[in-house]
XYZ file of N, CA and C in Angstrom:
858
model
N 97.322 134.398 124.609
C 96.396 134.095 123.523
C 95.478 135.285 123.213
N 95.045 135.972 124.245
C 94.152 137.122 124.057
C 94.869 138.234 123.282
N 96.162 138.471 123.618
C 96.924 139.501 122.925
C 97.067 139.133 121.436
N 97.331 137.852 121.134
C 97.450 137.420 119.754
C 96.128 137.606 119.011
N 95.038 137.271 119.679
C 93.711 137.431 119.091
C 93.418 138.889 118.779
N 93.766 139.780 119.715
C 93.536 141.214 119.508
C 94.343 141.742 118.331
N 95.613 141.323 118.274
C 96.482 141.754 117.169
C 95.926 141.259 115.819
N 95.438 140.008 115.807
C 94.864 139.435 114.590
C 93.620 140.230 114.160
N 92.802 140.609 115.121
C 91.594 141.387 114.839
C 91.953 142.735 114.254
N 92.948 143.397 114.848
C 93.346 144.727 114.385
C 93.888 144.668 112.950
N 94.573 143.577 112.600
C 95.185 143.461 111.267
C 94.187 142.951 110.226
N 93.432 141.901 110.600
C 92.578 141.229 109.610
C 91.263 141.968 109.337
N 90.745 142.706 110.316
C 89.454 143.374 110.138
C 89.498 144.364 108.985
N 90.463 145.311 108.920
C 90.479 146.223 107.741
C 90.766 145.506 106.419
N 91.509 144.412 106.472
C 91.754 143.651 105.229
C 90.465 143.076 104.676
N 89.637 142.528 105.568
C 88.347 141.990 105.150
C 87.421 143.102 104.691
N 87.441 144.251 105.442
C 86.631 145.380 105.076
C 87.027 145.953 103.725
N 88.324 146.040 103.479
C 88.791 146.503 102.167
C 88.400 145.582 101.048
N 88.429 144.270 101.295
C 88.053 143.308 100.297
C 86.549 143.414 99.964
N 85.728 143.620 101.001
C 84.300 143.831 100.780
C 84.048 145.098 99.968
N 84.828 146.129 100.261
C 84.690 147.385 99.477
C 85.030 147.143 98.028
N 86.069 146.340 97.778
C 86.452 146.015 96.410
C 85.369 145.229 95.700
N 84.769 144.252 96.396
C 83.671 143.506 95.828
C 82.481 144.392 95.531
N 82.227 145.316 96.456
C 81.159 146.314 96.287
C 81.369 147.078 94.970
N 82.585 147.541 94.729
C 82.890 148.317 93.525
C 82.665 147.488 92.246
N 83.094 146.205 92.314
C 82.934 145.344 91.131
C 81.462 145.123 90.825
N 80.681 144.796 91.877
C 79.248 144.550 91.670
C 78.562 145.807 91.186
N 78.882 146.940 91.780
C 78.316 148.227 91.388
C 78.616 148.517 89.929
N 79.842 148.283 89.517
C 80.208 148.505 88.118
C 79.400 147.625 87.170
N 79.218 146.381 87.552
C 78.445 145.462 86.720
C 76.985 145.912 86.620
N 76.441 146.377 87.728
C 75.061 146.872 87.727
C 74.884 148.104 86.857
N 75.946 148.877 86.740
C 75.912 150.102 85.940
C 76.438 149.904 84.533
N 76.729 148.667 84.180
C 77.188 148.360 82.841
C 78.601 148.806 82.544
N 79.464 148.860 83.586
C 80.846 149.267 83.423
C 81.771 148.075 83.687
N 83.018 148.205 83.239
C 84.022 147.197 83.517
C 84.385 147.237 85.017
N 84.618 148.451 85.528
C 84.915 148.590 86.935
C 86.366 148.291 87.281
N 86.762 148.580 88.514
C 88.142 148.373 88.970
C 88.343 146.927 89.421
N 89.607 146.521 89.629
C 89.848 145.181 90.206
C 89.402 145.140 91.676
N 89.234 143.941 92.192
C 88.767 143.762 93.555
C 89.700 144.423 94.567
N 91.001 144.403 94.275
C 91.974 144.949 95.221
C 92.203 146.458 95.073
N 91.404 147.137 94.232
C 91.585 148.563 94.005
C 91.543 149.422 95.275
N 90.661 149.121 96.270
C 90.677 149.921 97.493
C 92.032 149.913 98.213
N 92.699 148.776 98.187
C 94.040 148.694 98.803
C 95.063 149.523 98.027
N 94.967 149.494 96.683
C 95.866 150.309 95.861
C 95.635 151.789 96.158
N 94.378 152.172 96.278
C 94.051 153.603 96.554
C 94.636 154.054 97.896
N 94.465 153.207 98.920
C 94.963 153.561 100.257
C 96.492 153.619 100.260
N 97.138 152.664 99.646
C 98.604 152.674 99.573
C 99.118 153.913 98.862
N 98.406 154.339 97.808
C 98.786 155.529 97.089
C 98.613 156.776 97.955
N 97.529 156.842 98.702
C 97.266 157.964 99.581
C 98.305 158.035 100.702
N 98.733 156.888 101.187
C 99.738 156.888 102.268
C 101.082 157.454 101.796
N 101.304 157.430 100.514
C 102.558 157.952 99.958
C 102.494 159.430 99.683
N 101.322 160.005 99.771
C 101.141 161.425 99.444
C 101.220 162.264 100.727
N 101.576 163.507 100.553
C 101.663 164.429 101.672
C 100.256 164.889 102.103
N 100.034 164.917 103.398
C 98.744 165.406 103.917
C 98.841 166.886 104.205
N 97.939 167.660 103.612
C 97.907 169.093 103.843
C 97.155 169.367 105.148
N 97.846 169.922 106.106
C 97.257 170.126 107.452
C 96.589 171.462 107.548
N 95.274 171.451 107.747
C 94.518 172.692 107.968
C 94.842 173.256 109.340
N 94.744 172.399 110.346
C 95.171 172.720 111.703
C 95.382 171.410 112.444
N 95.992 171.495 113.607
C 96.353 170.287 114.339
C 95.146 169.442 114.729
N 94.063 170.083 115.220
C 92.906 169.352 115.672
C 92.165 168.678 114.532
N 92.246 169.295 113.349
C 91.598 168.731 112.184
C 92.040 167.310 111.911
N 93.349 167.042 112.053
C 93.908 165.720 111.869
C 93.739 164.861 113.128
N 93.891 165.474 114.273
C 93.844 164.727 115.547
C 92.540 163.961 115.698
N 91.422 164.606 115.381
C 90.124 163.988 115.570
C 89.956 162.737 114.702
N 90.504 162.777 113.474
C 90.377 161.640 112.567
C 91.134 160.431 113.095
N 92.349 160.645 113.579
C 93.137 159.532 114.110
C 92.506 158.996 115.406
N 91.967 159.883 116.197
C 91.296 159.454 117.420
C 90.027 158.655 117.108
N 89.333 159.074 116.048
C 88.142 158.338 115.597
C 88.500 156.908 115.193
N 89.628 156.751 114.480
C 90.098 155.430 114.075
C 90.376 154.564 115.293
N 90.982 155.143 116.318
C 91.315 154.383 117.530
C 90.048 153.819 118.174
N 89.000 154.631 118.262
C 87.774 154.184 118.913
C 87.029 153.160 118.064
N 87.115 153.276 116.741
C 86.482 152.254 115.892
C 87.241 150.939 115.980
N 88.572 150.998 116.068
C 89.366 149.765 116.307
C 88.992 149.163 117.636
N 88.815 150.004 118.673
C 88.413 149.513 119.989
C 87.074 148.839 119.911
N 86.147 149.396 119.126
C 84.820 148.779 118.937
C 84.932 147.377 118.320
N 85.783 147.271 117.292
C 85.995 145.984 116.642
C 86.544 144.947 117.614
N 87.514 145.379 118.402
C 88.133 144.445 119.363
C 87.132 144.007 120.400
N 86.360 144.922 120.935
C 85.360 144.594 121.972
C 84.372 143.554 121.428
N 83.848 143.757 120.227
C 82.857 142.859 119.651
C 83.466 141.498 119.342
N 84.637 141.478 118.703
C 85.188 140.215 118.168
C 85.896 139.372 119.226
N 86.184 139.955 120.419
C 86.711 139.126 121.507
C 85.592 138.679 122.441
N 84.350 139.060 122.110
C 83.196 138.622 122.915
C 82.855 139.536 124.037
N 83.197 140.823 123.954
C 82.975 141.767 125.038
C 81.565 142.332 125.109
N 81.412 143.410 125.852
C 80.135 144.051 126.130
C 79.646 144.766 124.870
N 78.513 144.389 124.370
C 77.981 144.979 123.144
C 77.559 146.435 123.362
N 77.085 146.758 124.557
C 76.700 148.123 124.867
C 77.923 149.046 124.910
N 79.014 148.562 125.481
C 80.267 149.330 125.466
C 80.742 149.528 124.048
N 80.601 148.519 123.178
C 80.983 148.653 121.793
C 80.167 149.722 121.077
N 78.870 149.769 121.385
C 78.011 150.800 120.770
C 78.459 152.176 121.180
N 78.773 152.369 122.456
C 79.216 153.671 122.947
C 80.563 154.058 122.293
N 81.472 153.110 122.181
C 82.778 153.396 121.586
C 82.610 153.776 120.106
N 81.733 153.071 119.413
C 81.466 153.365 117.987
C 80.862 154.751 117.845
N 79.945 155.076 118.719
C 79.292 156.393 118.696
C 80.326 157.506 118.956
N 81.200 157.285 119.903
C 82.232 158.272 120.217
C 83.166 158.472 119.010
N 83.494 157.371 118.320
C 84.318 157.473 117.135
C 83.646 158.341 116.058
N 82.339 158.151 115.880
C 81.583 158.960 114.903
C 81.552 160.433 115.316
N 81.388 160.684 116.589
C 81.352 162.066 117.094
C 82.687 162.767 116.847
N 83.775 162.048 117.082
C 85.117 162.606 116.863
C 85.339 162.917 115.377
N 84.817 162.060 114.496
C 84.933 162.305 113.064
C 84.192 163.594 112.681
N 83.041 163.808 113.279
C 82.262 165.024 113.015
C 83.023 166.267 113.527
N 83.623 166.141 114.688
C 84.386 167.260 115.239
C 85.573 167.614 114.339
N 86.161 166.591 113.692
C 87.227 166.855 112.736
C 86.767 167.684 111.570
N 85.546 167.403 111.089
C 84.976 168.177 110.002
C 84.733 169.610 110.427
N 84.190 169.809 111.630
C 83.967 171.172 112.131
C 85.291 171.940 112.327
N 86.326 171.218 112.696
C 87.614 171.881 113.011
C 88.298 172.450 111.772
N 87.914 172.008 110.582
C 88.580 172.468 109.376
C 88.178 173.899 108.987
N 87.015 174.362 109.458
C 86.522 175.704 109.159
C 86.206 175.901 107.669
N 86.106 174.826 106.909
C 85.712 174.934 105.515
C 84.187 174.901 105.414
N 83.591 175.746 104.608
C 82.108 175.736 104.489
C 81.576 174.372 104.018
N 82.312 173.714 103.108
C 81.866 172.412 102.611
C 81.959 171.337 103.725
N 83.042 171.420 104.497
C 83.199 170.474 105.609
C 82.161 170.712 106.685
N 81.839 171.960 106.913
C 80.834 172.298 107.938
C 79.451 171.750 107.535
N 79.090 171.924 106.262
C 77.821 171.357 105.798
C 77.845 169.833 105.896
N 78.991 169.240 105.502
C 79.106 167.779 105.586
C 79.019 167.311 107.025
N 79.619 168.054 107.961
C 79.568 167.683 109.390
C 78.142 167.733 109.907
N 77.417 168.779 109.509
C 76.025 168.897 109.943
C 75.169 167.751 109.397
N 75.443 167.370 108.160
C 74.723 166.246 107.593
C 75.097 164.938 108.292
N 76.365 164.779 108.605
C 76.808 163.590 109.351
C 76.141 163.527 110.719
N 75.998 164.669 111.355
C 75.341 164.721 112.664
C 73.879 164.341 112.526
N 73.219 164.772 111.469
C 71.829 164.397 111.214
C 71.736 162.885 111.008
N 72.719 162.319 110.290
C 72.721 160.858 110.084
C 72.816 160.144 111.411
N 73.693 160.626 112.284
C 73.830 160.009 113.597
C 72.532 160.056 114.373
N 71.837 161.182 114.325
C 70.559 161.332 114.987
C 69.543 160.340 114.436
N 69.704 159.989 113.171
C 68.783 159.068 112.513
C 69.020 157.630 112.901
N 70.296 157.183 112.863
C 70.560 155.744 113.039
C 70.955 155.332 114.461
N 71.479 156.250 115.275
C 71.952 155.834 116.610
C 70.877 155.262 117.516
N 69.634 155.806 117.532
C 68.605 155.179 118.382
C 68.376 153.690 118.061
N 68.424 153.349 116.773
C 68.206 151.959 116.371
C 69.361 151.060 116.797
N 70.593 151.603 116.690
C 71.775 150.830 117.113
C 71.684 150.566 118.616
N 71.324 151.578 119.395
C 71.211 151.421 120.838
C 70.128 150.425 121.213
N 68.974 150.508 120.529
C 67.887 149.605 120.805
C 68.253 148.160 120.446
N 69.086 148.012 119.409
C 69.550 146.679 119.012
C 70.347 146.035 120.157
N 71.229 146.830 120.759
C 71.997 146.320 121.907
C 71.095 145.912 123.047
N 70.089 146.725 123.327
C 69.148 146.424 124.382
C 68.303 145.166 124.044
N 67.985 145.063 122.753
C 67.234 143.885 122.299
C 68.002 142.605 122.508
N 69.283 142.624 122.227
C 70.110 141.406 122.462
C 70.100 141.056 123.938
N 70.116 142.056 124.799
C 70.111 141.773 126.244
C 68.802 141.131 126.653
N 67.670 141.655 126.159
C 66.361 141.087 126.543
C 66.182 139.685 125.975
N 66.757 139.430 124.784
C 66.605 138.124 124.165
C 67.531 137.083 124.792
N 68.767 137.492 125.152
C 69.755 136.538 125.602
C 70.212 136.737 127.050
N 69.613 137.745 127.739
C 69.915 138.004 129.154
C 71.386 138.352 129.427
N 72.044 138.936 128.419
C 73.423 139.325 128.608
C 73.807 140.341 127.545
N 74.668 141.291 127.940
C 75.205 142.260 126.974
C 76.511 141.739 126.330
N 77.035 140.607 126.793
C 78.305 140.114 126.319
C 78.107 139.251 125.070
N 78.890 139.544 124.033
C 78.834 138.803 122.784
C 79.129 137.327 122.992
N 80.035 137.031 123.926
C 80.410 135.636 124.201
C 79.205 134.843 124.733
N 78.321 135.498 125.439
C 77.094 134.836 125.906
C 76.013 134.742 124.796
N 75.923 135.801 124.010
C 74.925 135.836 122.955
C 75.120 134.701 121.946
N 76.406 134.431 121.599
C 76.685 133.408 120.580
C 76.600 132.004 121.154
N 76.365 131.854 122.451
C 76.277 130.520 123.060
C 74.858 130.106 123.400
N 73.870 130.837 122.923
C 72.483 130.482 123.189
C 72.014 129.403 122.246
N 70.935 128.704 122.599
C 70.382 127.648 121.778
C 69.550 128.164 120.612
N 68.881 129.307 120.847
C 67.973 129.857 119.850
C 68.565 131.189 119.339
N 68.633 131.394 118.029
C 69.188 132.646 117.521
C 68.345 133.837 117.902
N 68.979 134.984 118.081
C 68.278 136.175 118.538
C 67.212 136.651 117.552
N 67.373 136.324 116.291
C 66.401 136.807 115.285
C 64.995 136.239 115.509
N 64.929 135.101 116.202
C 63.606 134.535 116.530
C 62.834 135.484 117.443
N 63.544 136.138 118.364
C 62.926 137.097 119.284
C 62.949 138.528 118.744
N 63.804 138.813 117.776
C 64.007 140.188 117.353
C 63.861 140.345 115.826
N 62.786 139.863 115.247
C 62.636 140.013 113.779
C 62.470 141.471 113.358
N 61.657 142.216 114.130
C 61.458 143.641 113.844
C 62.745 144.407 114.030
N 63.507 144.066 115.047
C 64.785 144.721 115.299
C 65.754 144.479 114.163
N 65.744 143.269 113.624
C 66.640 142.924 112.509
C 66.329 143.745 111.263
N 65.039 143.844 110.924
C 64.623 144.612 109.758
C 64.991 146.076 109.943
N 64.767 146.603 111.148
C 65.106 147.999 111.431
C 66.613 148.227 111.359
N 67.390 147.264 111.833
C 68.845 147.425 111.806
C 69.359 147.385 110.362
N 68.802 146.506 109.522
C 69.185 146.450 108.114
C 68.847 147.785 107.443
N 67.746 148.384 107.851
C 67.349 149.688 107.275
C 68.389 150.740 107.587
N 68.812 150.842 108.852
C 69.756 151.924 109.203
C 71.176 151.572 108.772
N 71.461 150.353 108.341
C 72.761 150.020 107.805
C 73.065 150.863 106.561
N 72.023 151.275 105.845
C 72.223 152.128 104.669
C 72.888 153.425 105.070
N 72.561 153.932 106.257
C 73.255 155.133 106.770
C 74.675 154.802 107.115
N 74.892 153.761 107.895
C 76.225 153.448 108.445
C 77.201 153.045 107.359
N 76.730 152.379 106.319
C 77.593 151.963 105.215
C 77.737 153.055 104.162
N 77.074 154.192 104.370
C 77.101 155.342 103.482
C 76.641 154.990 102.069
N 75.441 154.390 102.033
C 74.875 154.004 100.752
C 73.695 154.930 100.421
N 73.415 155.072 99.129
C 72.190 155.786 98.700
C 71.009 154.962 99.163
N 69.905 155.595 99.563
C 69.614 157.022 99.406
C 70.029 157.903 100.581
N 70.812 157.375 101.496
C 71.110 158.125 102.707
C 72.619 158.417 102.874
N 73.260 158.779 101.774
C 74.692 159.092 101.808
C 74.893 160.595 101.606
N 74.201 161.401 102.398
C 74.250 162.842 102.160
C 75.322 163.579 102.906
N 76.200 162.933 103.674
C 77.328 163.637 104.296
C 78.628 163.416 103.531
N 78.809 162.222 103.011
C 79.926 161.904 102.112
C 79.545 160.629 101.363
N 80.214 160.380 100.248
C 79.825 159.223 99.431
C 81.006 158.702 98.677
N 80.954 157.401 98.329
C 81.983 156.834 97.500
C 81.672 157.030 96.007
N 80.479 157.518 95.707
C 80.128 157.784 94.316
C 80.702 159.131 93.867
N 81.274 159.161 92.673
C 81.873 160.373 92.199
C 80.924 161.313 91.476
N 79.703 160.834 91.231
C 78.786 161.625 90.422
C 77.874 162.547 91.257
N 77.968 162.472 92.577
C 76.965 163.125 93.370
C 77.219 164.578 93.669
N 78.449 164.949 93.871
C 78.762 166.356 94.094
C 80.263 166.578 93.860
N 80.626 167.827 93.573
C 82.014 168.129 93.238
C 82.911 167.945 94.482
N 82.422 168.410 95.604
C 83.200 168.297 96.835
C 82.686 167.102 97.658
N 83.547 166.578 98.522
C 83.225 165.350 99.247
C 82.736 165.600 100.668
N 81.976 166.651 100.850
C 81.342 166.891 102.137
C 82.304 167.030 103.294
N 82.117 166.187 104.294
C 82.879 166.274 105.521
C 84.363 165.994 105.302
N 84.715 165.278 104.230
C 86.123 164.916 103.971
C 86.816 165.863 102.965
N 86.153 166.964 102.631
C 86.681 167.851 101.599
C 88.115 168.316 101.871
N 88.414 168.671 103.116
C 89.721 169.242 103.462
C 90.767 168.199 103.822
N 90.431 166.936 103.708
C 91.427 165.886 104.033
C 92.114 165.431 102.766
N 93.370 165.033 102.940
C 94.146 164.562 101.804
C 95.229 163.587 102.284
N 95.863 162.895 101.369
C 97.007 162.068 101.707
C 96.722 161.026 102.775
N 97.597 160.954 103.772
C 97.507 159.943 104.827
C 96.210 160.075 105.608
N 95.738 161.322 105.813
C 94.502 161.493 106.573
C 93.311 160.892 105.855
N 93.282 161.054 104.535
C 92.195 160.451 103.779
C 92.285 158.923 103.783
N 93.492 158.396 103.799
C 93.706 156.944 103.904
C 93.186 156.447 105.236
N 93.397 157.206 106.321
C 92.938 156.803 107.632
C 91.406 156.773 107.658
N 90.779 157.733 107.030
C 89.291 157.771 106.962
C 88.771 156.527 106.227
N 89.456 156.153 105.142
C 89.006 154.978 104.381
C 89.201 153.711 105.209
N 90.289 153.584 105.891
C 90.547 152.401 106.738
C 89.526 152.353 107.867
N 89.189 153.518 108.440
C 88.141 153.564 109.479
C 86.830 153.017 108.959
N 86.483 153.371 107.713
C 85.247 152.906 107.125
C 85.275 151.381 106.925
N 86.441 150.829 106.633
C 86.576 149.373 106.490
C 86.284 148.696 107.818
N 86.805 149.258 108.902
C 86.512 148.715 110.216
C 84.992 148.786 110.520
N 84.386 149.930 110.157
C 82.950 150.111 110.445
C 82.103 149.118 109.673
N 82.497 148.764 108.471
C 81.753 147.766 107.694
C 81.709 146.450 108.421
N 82.837 146.002 108.924
C 82.916 144.707 109.620
C 82.141 144.779 110.949
N 82.232 145.918 111.639
C 81.453 146.091 112.879
C 79.957 145.980 112.591
N 79.517 146.641 111.536
C 78.086 146.577 111.162
C 77.631 145.172 110.839
N 78.450 144.462 110.087
C 78.089 143.086 109.702
C 78.208 142.121 110.881
N 79.038 142.462 111.854
C 79.104 141.654 113.058
C 77.785 141.660 113.818
N 77.151 142.834 113.865
C 75.839 142.928 114.461
C 74.822 142.059 113.720
N 74.892 142.066 112.380
C 74.008 141.202 111.610
C 74.288 139.719 111.958
N 75.526 139.361 112.052
C 75.908 137.979 112.377
C 75.332 137.540 113.731
N 75.324 138.452 114.686
C 74.856 138.111 116.055
C 73.368 137.743 116.080
N 72.611 138.225 115.129
C 71.191 137.860 115.064
C 71.005 136.361 114.770
N 71.997 135.733 114.164
C 71.882 134.339 113.745
C 72.805 133.388 114.545
N 73.642 133.946 115.403
C 74.666 133.138 116.107
C 74.056 132.316 117.223
N 74.424 131.061 117.303
C 74.104 130.166 118.417
C 75.334 129.298 118.668
N 75.227 128.422 119.666
C 76.347 127.517 119.945
C 76.472 126.381 118.951
N 75.473 126.239 118.069
C 75.519 125.263 116.999
C 76.519 125.743 115.911
N 77.528 124.971 115.583
C 78.521 125.405 114.573
C 77.907 125.777 113.211
N 76.735 125.161 112.895
C 76.071 125.443 111.618
C 75.677 126.925 111.552
N 75.395 127.525 112.737
C 74.960 128.910 112.736
C 76.040 129.854 112.232
N 77.296 129.432 112.305
C 78.379 130.288 111.796
C 78.224 130.459 110.284
N 77.943 129.333 109.599
C 77.731 129.372 108.149
C 76.489 130.189 107.830
N 75.418 129.978 108.593
C 74.164 130.693 108.375
C 74.383 132.199 108.589
N 75.125 132.546 109.631
C 75.408 133.967 109.905
C 76.230 134.633 108.830
N 77.236 133.921 108.326
C 78.049 134.489 107.247
C 77.257 134.707 105.991
N 76.402 133.697 105.675
C 75.560 133.836 104.485
C 74.599 135.006 104.632
N 74.045 135.165 105.853
C 73.137 136.299 106.106
C 73.866 137.636 105.931
N 75.106 137.713 106.441
C 75.893 138.948 106.273
C 76.105 139.278 104.815
N 76.461 138.261 104.029
C 76.732 138.485 102.603
C 75.449 138.916 101.868
N 74.320 138.287 102.238
C 73.045 138.668 101.589
C 72.657 140.086 101.979
N 72.826 140.447 103.206
C 72.512 141.807 103.671
C 73.391 142.823 102.971
N 74.685 142.493 102.839
C 75.608 143.402 102.169
C 75.257 143.583 100.695
N 74.866 142.462 100.043
C 74.445 142.543 98.644
C 73.157 143.391 98.539
N 72.249 143.224 99.467
C 71.024 144.018 99.479
C 71.347 145.517 99.575
N 72.325 145.866 100.435
C 72.708 147.276 100.559
C 73.311 147.800 99.247
N 74.094 146.972 98.580
C 74.642 147.376 97.270
C 73.515 147.599 96.263
N 72.536 146.702 96.298
C 71.390 146.810 95.373
C 70.617 148.095 95.640
N 70.372 148.414 96.905
C 69.674 149.620 97.255
C 70.499 150.848 96.842
N 71.808 150.753 97.055
C 72.702 151.855 96.743
C 72.642 152.205 95.237
N 72.479 151.211 94.407
C 72.457 151.454 92.975
C 71.051 151.631 92.414
N 70.034 151.435 93.246
C 68.662 151.532 92.777
C 67.919 152.785 93.212
N 68.538 153.563 94.102
C 67.846 154.751 94.625
C 68.757 155.979 94.551
N 68.117 157.106 94.244
C 68.820 158.392 94.262
C 68.850 158.907 95.717
N 69.751 159.866 95.966
C 69.880 160.406 97.300
C 68.577 161.132 97.728
N 68.151 160.846 98.963
C 66.967 161.510 99.524
C 67.357 162.747 100.285
N 66.395 163.604 100.586
C 66.650 164.780 101.389
C 66.841 164.353 102.842
N 67.577 165.200 103.600
C 67.914 164.854 104.986
C 66.699 164.700 105.857
N 65.650 165.521 105.632
C 64.466 165.446 106.505
C 63.707 164.172 106.312
N 63.682 163.625 105.055
C 63.066 162.333 104.834
C 63.863 161.230 105.498
N 65.175 161.312 105.421
C 66.043 160.306 106.036
C 65.817 160.269 107.533
N 65.760 161.444 108.172
C 65.589 161.495 109.610
C 64.237 160.951 110.042
N 63.187 161.366 109.343
C 61.845 160.902 109.686
C 61.662 159.427 109.486
N 62.162 158.930 108.340
C 61.989 157.506 108.038
C 62.731 156.621 109.037
N 63.939 157.032 109.419
C 64.707 156.228 110.391
C 64.043 156.210 111.738
N 63.511 157.341 112.184
C 62.831 157.398 113.459
C 61.507 156.611 113.466
N 60.821 156.647 112.327
C 59.570 155.875 112.224
C 59.867 154.368 112.285
N 60.902 153.954 111.566
C 61.301 152.549 111.582
C 61.701 152.132 112.990
N 62.489 152.993 113.632
C 62.935 152.700 115.009
C 61.760 152.606 115.986
N 60.813 153.540 115.854
C 59.677 153.555 116.768
C 58.751 152.362 116.503
N 58.476 152.068 115.243
C 57.506 151.025 114.914
C 58.112 149.626 115.098
N 59.230 149.380 114.455
C 59.852 148.021 114.480
C 60.637 147.768 115.742
N 61.556 148.702 116.058
C 62.429 148.522 117.221
C 61.698 148.549 118.558
N 61.022 149.660 118.801
C 60.334 149.822 120.089
C 59.228 148.778 120.284
N 58.441 148.572 119.218
C 57.339 147.577 119.316
C 57.863 146.198 119.581
N 58.975 145.826 118.934
C 59.597 144.513 119.162
C 60.065 144.374 120.615
N 60.653 145.444 121.157
C 61.130 145.395 122.535
C 59.965 145.276 123.523
N 58.867 145.964 123.252
C 57.702 145.921 124.145
C 57.148 144.494 124.184
N 57.012 143.904 123.024
C 56.479 142.496 122.959
C 57.441 141.547 123.658
N 58.726 141.733 123.418
C 59.732 140.824 124.024
C 59.748 140.940 125.518
N 59.610 142.161 126.054
C 59.633 142.373 127.498
C 58.476 141.676 128.215
N 57.370 141.457 127.481
C 56.201 140.833 128.093
C 56.239 139.300 127.992
N 56.826 138.790 126.904
C 56.729 137.358 126.668
C 58.028 136.595 126.804
N 59.154 137.261 127.084
C 60.430 136.587 127.235
C 60.748 136.410 128.732
């Protein structure tokens, strides 16, 4: 049964992530007064990329991208089978690091700049992601997702500041404006695509699929804030995920890109004020 569940997670997670991306594009188009693409356009794009030849800059350039996908898939599996949330955070971080190394390996000036920006993004959001994992442990006395979802009281009761902080850094992880300065799904922002400039064909399709996995991983964390053993919490958690995702789309279309130094400072301030303060209070009263 576990093997079947893992296979289902590996197959269904990117399908759901791609569907969310399609919905994102439709909503974004409506907000901008455009007709926009069909909901299934992300799948059409990936299928077309898979049919194209990938131009190989060097062996490591491609290797890091595929290795990054493997670790993001591992993160999805760990979370959705009820595994250790801290292990999932480390696997997700390693996947992001490998993606950055792929950008550095291309030796393209645009990719190098994009990689440096991606590294700055990691420095901005990773502390909050790590604190979120620690917060779940202090609230539910376990790092395992299977234990977190079986509590009587949802974690958001103990971690309201952590939740707000995590929603803030989701803008980085989902690559939304104003913090999409390493790469972006918007075509109007720059001629070259930052860290992905030297990727094409199948490699670019792999990067897109990796992002679909990351979207579901991010929303899984949101879901865990509302999860309890009460079946009603499943509906509440799904609604919360959809509302948070819509909020990120709204922010994406309402703000221009910020400078990297503002992004770094703002994320650290949010982490220090909301995340750390929430943990300090929780450690004394829980």
